[in-house]
Amino acid sequence: MEWKDGKLQLPNVTLMAMTSVKVMETVKAMEYSMRQIDFGDCVLITHKKPFYLPKKIRYAYTSQLTDIDCFNYKMIYELGDYIYTDYVMVVHYDGFVVHPEQWRDEFLDYDYIGSPWPVPEDDFTYRDIHGNLCRVGNSVGIRSKRLLDFPKQAGIPFEADHGYFHEDGFICCKNRHLFEAAGMRIAPLEVAKYFAHESMIPEIEGITPFAFHKWAGSNAEYPKFKGKPELLLRAERRLKRLLKR
């Protein structure tokens, strides 16, 4: 772990968000994540560049995300095209870095790390093709560049898992055996519980995480950013220009 001028140095990690909704809230979540961290790169992937996007965040174009399955597809097959570092830290408007001081270098020992999942009440949720229970997934998290590129390179089909196309389930459950056969590692619960929290499971009790996703339970204390409609923002911007004349 290296700190310089009060900031954690992560030169081989890109901070990234992909969205077509709640864009301003997402930008604020990215800025919050960058408060005490120097990432190697920062990129917002969306269908239209926001005029309020800070210079420290790179803009990258993608066609508009029309629904959640469109998001899942792009995250699986296209995300690697935008990332130039060894790892990417995926954040959302409702999930981002909150405790930089909780960083552990061992997080980068894995190709995928996210929040721990709860033990399901059925016999198919969070399970791989062999029926083994998978306790770590979640979209908010860190992934290696080789993991990002693998689905396209290997020609893995975009198929539902019990009716759902969740991209984290695609990687961490349905096709886990393919990623692992290619030499990739998904973090175990014992490490992921220190990385991020989503579900309020017994294993995370008393632990302060590096990141979070969704404002449930102890996550309720983390910031909830509010944005303004794009038209209102543009109107305010035009008004400011007129007042300066």
Coordinates of C-alpha atoms in Angstrom, one line a residue:
M1 CA 0.0 0.0 0.0
E2 CA 1.5 3.3 -1.1
W3 CA 0.3 6.7 -0.1
K4 CA 1.6 10.0 -1.5
D5 CA 0.5 13.5 -0.5
G6 CA -2.4 12.0 1.5
K7 CA -3.7 9.9 -1.3
L8 CA -3.7 6.2 -1.9
Q9 CA -1.7 5.4 -5.1
L10 CA -3.5 2.9 -7.5
P11 CA -1.7 3.6 -10.8
N12 CA -2.7 0.2 -12.3
V13 CA -6.5 0.7 -11.6
T14 CA -9.0 2.6 -13.6
L15 CA -12.1 4.1 -11.9
M16 CA -15.0 3.5 -14.2
A17 CA -18.8 3.9 -14.4
M18 CA -21.2 3.0 -17.2
T19 CA -24.7 4.4 -17.3
S20 CA -27.4 6.3 -19.2
V21 CA -29.4 7.2 -16.1
K22 CA -28.6 9.3 -13.0
V23 CA -25.5 10.5 -14.8
M24 CA -24.9 13.5 -12.5
E25 CA -25.3 11.3 -9.4
T26 CA -22.8 8.9 -11.0
V27 CA -20.3 11.6 -11.6
K28 CA -20.5 12.7 -8.0
A29 CA -20.0 9.2 -6.9
M30 CA -16.9 9.0 -9.0
E31 CA -15.5 12.2 -7.6
Y32 CA -16.2 11.0 -4.1
S33 CA -14.3 7.8 -4.8
M34 CA -11.4 9.9 -6.0
R35 CA -11.1 12.1 -2.9
Q36 CA -8.2 10.2 -1.4
I37 CA -7.1 8.0 -4.3
D38 CA -5.0 8.6 -7.3
F39 CA -6.3 6.2 -9.9
G40 CA -4.3 5.4 -13.1
D41 CA -7.3 6.5 -15.1
C42 CA -10.9 7.6 -14.6
V43 CA -13.6 7.1 -17.3
L44 CA -17.3 7.7 -17.5
I45 CA -18.9 5.6 -20.3
T46 CA -22.2 6.9 -21.5
H47 CA -24.2 8.0 -24.6
K48 CA -23.7 11.7 -24.3
K49 CA -20.9 13.7 -22.7
P50 CA -22.2 15.8 -19.7
F51 CA -21.1 19.4 -19.9
Y52 CA -20.4 19.3 -16.2
L53 CA -17.9 16.3 -16.4
P54 CA -14.7 17.3 -14.6
K55 CA -11.5 17.3 -16.6
K56 CA -10.1 14.6 -14.4
I57 CA -12.7 12.1 -15.6
R58 CA -12.3 10.9 -19.2
Y59 CA -15.4 10.6 -21.4
A60 CA -16.0 7.5 -23.5
Y61 CA -19.0 7.0 -25.8
T62 CA -21.3 4.1 -25.9
S63 CA -24.8 3.9 -27.4
Q64 CA -27.6 4.6 -25.0
L65 CA -28.3 1.9 -22.4
T66 CA -31.9 1.2 -23.0
D67 CA -32.5 -1.4 -20.2
I68 CA -30.7 -3.5 -17.6
D69 CA -29.9 -6.3 -20.1
C70 CA -28.3 -3.8 -22.4
F71 CA -26.1 -2.7 -19.5
N72 CA -25.3 -6.4 -18.7
Y73 CA -24.3 -7.1 -22.3
K74 CA -22.0 -4.1 -22.6
M75 CA -20.4 -4.8 -19.2
I76 CA -19.6 -8.4 -20.3
Y77 CA -18.4 -7.9 -23.9
E78 CA -17.5 -4.2 -24.3
L79 CA -16.0 -2.9 -21.1
G80 CA -12.6 -4.2 -21.9
D81 CA -12.4 -1.9 -24.9
Y82 CA -12.4 1.2 -22.7
I83 CA -9.8 0.1 -20.1
Y84 CA -6.1 0.5 -20.5
T85 CA -4.8 -0.4 -17.0
D86 CA -4.4 -3.9 -15.4
Y87 CA -7.5 -3.5 -13.3
V88 CA -10.8 -1.6 -13.3
M89 CA -12.8 -0.4 -10.2
V90 CA -16.5 -0.4 -11.2
V91 CA -18.8 2.1 -9.4
H92 CA -22.4 3.2 -9.7
Y93 CA -24.4 6.2 -8.3
D94 CA -25.5 3.9 -5.5
G95 CA -22.2 2.1 -4.9
F96 CA -18.6 3.5 -4.7
V97 CA -15.5 3.9 -2.5
V98 CA -16.2 5.2 1.0
H99 CA -13.2 4.2 3.1
P100 CA -9.9 4.5 1.1
E101 CA -8.0 3.8 4.3
Q102 CA -9.4 0.3 4.3
W103 CA -7.6 -0.7 1.1
R104 CA -5.7 -3.9 1.1
D105 CA -3.1 -4.8 -1.5
E106 CA -4.5 -8.4 -1.5
F107 CA -7.6 -7.1 -3.3
L108 CA -5.5 -7.1 -6.5
D109 CA -4.5 -10.8 -6.0
Y110 CA -7.8 -11.7 -7.7
D111 CA -9.4 -11.1 -11.1
Y112 CA -12.7 -10.3 -9.6
I113 CA -13.7 -9.0 -6.2
G114 CA -17.0 -7.5 -5.1
S115 CA -19.4 -7.7 -2.1
P116 CA -20.2 -11.0 -0.4
W117 CA -23.6 -12.6 -1.3
P118 CA -25.9 -14.1 1.3
V119 CA -26.7 -17.8 1.6
P120 CA -29.8 -18.2 -0.6
E121 CA -33.0 -20.0 0.5
D122 CA -33.2 -22.0 -2.7
D123 CA -30.9 -24.6 -4.3
F124 CA -30.0 -22.6 -7.5
T125 CA -29.3 -19.0 -6.7
Y126 CA -25.6 -18.0 -6.5
R127 CA -24.5 -21.5 -7.7
D128 CA -22.1 -22.6 -10.4
I129 CA -22.8 -25.3 -13.0
H130 CA -21.7 -28.0 -10.4
G131 CA -24.1 -26.7 -7.7
N132 CA -21.3 -25.1 -5.7
L133 CA -22.4 -22.1 -3.7
C134 CA -20.7 -18.8 -4.8
R135 CA -20.5 -16.3 -2.1
V136 CA -18.8 -13.3 -3.9
G137 CA -20.1 -11.3 -6.8
N138 CA -21.8 -7.9 -7.2
S139 CA -21.3 -5.3 -10.0
V140 CA -19.4 -2.8 -7.8
G141 CA -15.9 -4.1 -7.5
I142 CA -12.5 -4.7 -9.1
R143 CA -11.9 -6.8 -12.2
S144 CA -8.7 -7.6 -14.1
K145 CA -8.2 -6.5 -17.7
R146 CA -7.8 -10.2 -18.7
L147 CA -11.1 -11.0 -17.1
L148 CA -12.8 -8.1 -19.0
D149 CA -11.4 -9.3 -22.3
F150 CA -12.1 -13.1 -21.8
P151 CA -15.8 -13.4 -22.7
K152 CA -15.4 -11.9 -26.1
Q153 CA -12.1 -13.7 -26.8
A154 CA -13.6 -17.1 -25.7
G155 CA -16.9 -16.6 -27.5
I156 CA -19.0 -17.2 -24.4
P157 CA -22.6 -16.8 -25.4
F158 CA -24.9 -14.3 -23.8
E159 CA -27.4 -16.7 -22.1
A160 CA -29.7 -16.3 -19.2
D161 CA -29.1 -17.9 -15.8
H162 CA -32.5 -19.0 -14.5
G163 CA -34.1 -16.2 -16.5
Y164 CA -31.6 -13.5 -15.6
F165 CA -28.7 -11.9 -17.5
H166 CA -27.0 -10.3 -14.5
E167 CA -23.4 -9.7 -15.5
D168 CA -22.0 -10.5 -12.1
G169 CA -23.8 -13.8 -12.1
F170 CA -22.6 -14.5 -15.6
I171 CA -19.0 -14.3 -14.4
C172 CA -19.1 -15.4 -10.8
C173 CA -21.7 -18.3 -11.2
K174 CA -22.9 -19.4 -14.6
N175 CA -19.5 -19.3 -16.4
R176 CA -17.2 -19.3 -13.4
H177 CA -15.8 -22.7 -14.5
L178 CA -14.6 -21.2 -17.8
F179 CA -12.9 -18.2 -16.1
E180 CA -11.2 -20.4 -13.6
A181 CA -10.1 -22.9 -16.2
A182 CA -8.4 -20.0 -18.0
G183 CA -6.5 -19.3 -14.8
M184 CA -8.6 -16.5 -13.3
R185 CA -9.5 -16.2 -9.6
I186 CA -12.6 -14.8 -7.9
A187 CA -12.0 -13.6 -4.4
P188 CA -13.2 -15.7 -1.5
L189 CA -15.6 -14.5 1.1
E190 CA -12.8 -14.2 3.6
V191 CA -11.2 -11.4 1.6
A192 CA -14.3 -9.9 0.0
K193 CA -15.9 -9.1 3.3
Y194 CA -13.2 -6.5 3.8
F195 CA -13.6 -5.0 0.3
A196 CA -17.3 -4.1 0.0
H197 CA -20.7 -4.6 1.6
E198 CA -24.2 -4.9 0.1
S199 CA -26.1 -7.6 1.9
M200 CA -26.1 -7.4 5.7
I201 CA -24.8 -10.9 6.4
P202 CA -23.3 -12.1 9.7
E203 CA -19.8 -12.4 8.2
I204 CA -19.4 -8.6 7.7
E205 CA -20.4 -7.6 11.2
G206 CA -18.0 -5.1 12.8
I207 CA -16.0 -4.6 9.5
T208 CA -15.6 -1.2 7.9
P209 CA -15.4 -1.8 4.1
F210 CA -13.4 -0.1 1.3
A211 CA -16.6 0.3 -0.8
F212 CA -20.3 -0.4 -0.7
H213 CA -23.4 -1.0 -2.9
K214 CA -26.9 0.1 -2.0
W215 CA -27.9 1.9 1.2
A216 CA -29.2 -1.0 3.3
G217 CA -28.4 -1.6 6.9
S218 CA -25.0 -0.1 8.0
N219 CA -24.6 1.2 4.4
A220 CA -27.3 3.8 5.1
E221 CA -24.7 6.2 6.6
Y222 CA -23.0 6.7 3.2
P223 CA -23.6 9.7 0.9
K224 CA -26.7 9.7 -1.3
F225 CA -26.1 12.2 -4.1
K226 CA -28.8 14.2 -5.8
G227 CA -28.7 15.5 -9.4
K228 CA -30.7 17.9 -11.5
P229 CA -32.6 17.2 -14.8
E230 CA -30.3 17.9 -17.8
L231 CA -32.6 20.5 -19.2
L232 CA -32.6 22.5 -15.9
L233 CA -28.8 22.3 -15.8
R234 CA -28.5 23.6 -19.3
A235 CA -30.9 26.4 -18.6
E236 CA -28.9 27.4 -15.5
R237 CA -25.7 27.3 -17.6
R238 CA -27.2 29.6 -20.2
L239 CA -28.5 32.0 -17.6
K240 CA -25.0 32.3 -16.0
R241 CA -23.5 33.1 -19.5
L242 CA -26.1 35.8 -20.1
L243 CA -25.4 37.4 -16.6
K244 CA -21.7 37.5 -17.4
R245 CA -22.3 39.6 -20.6

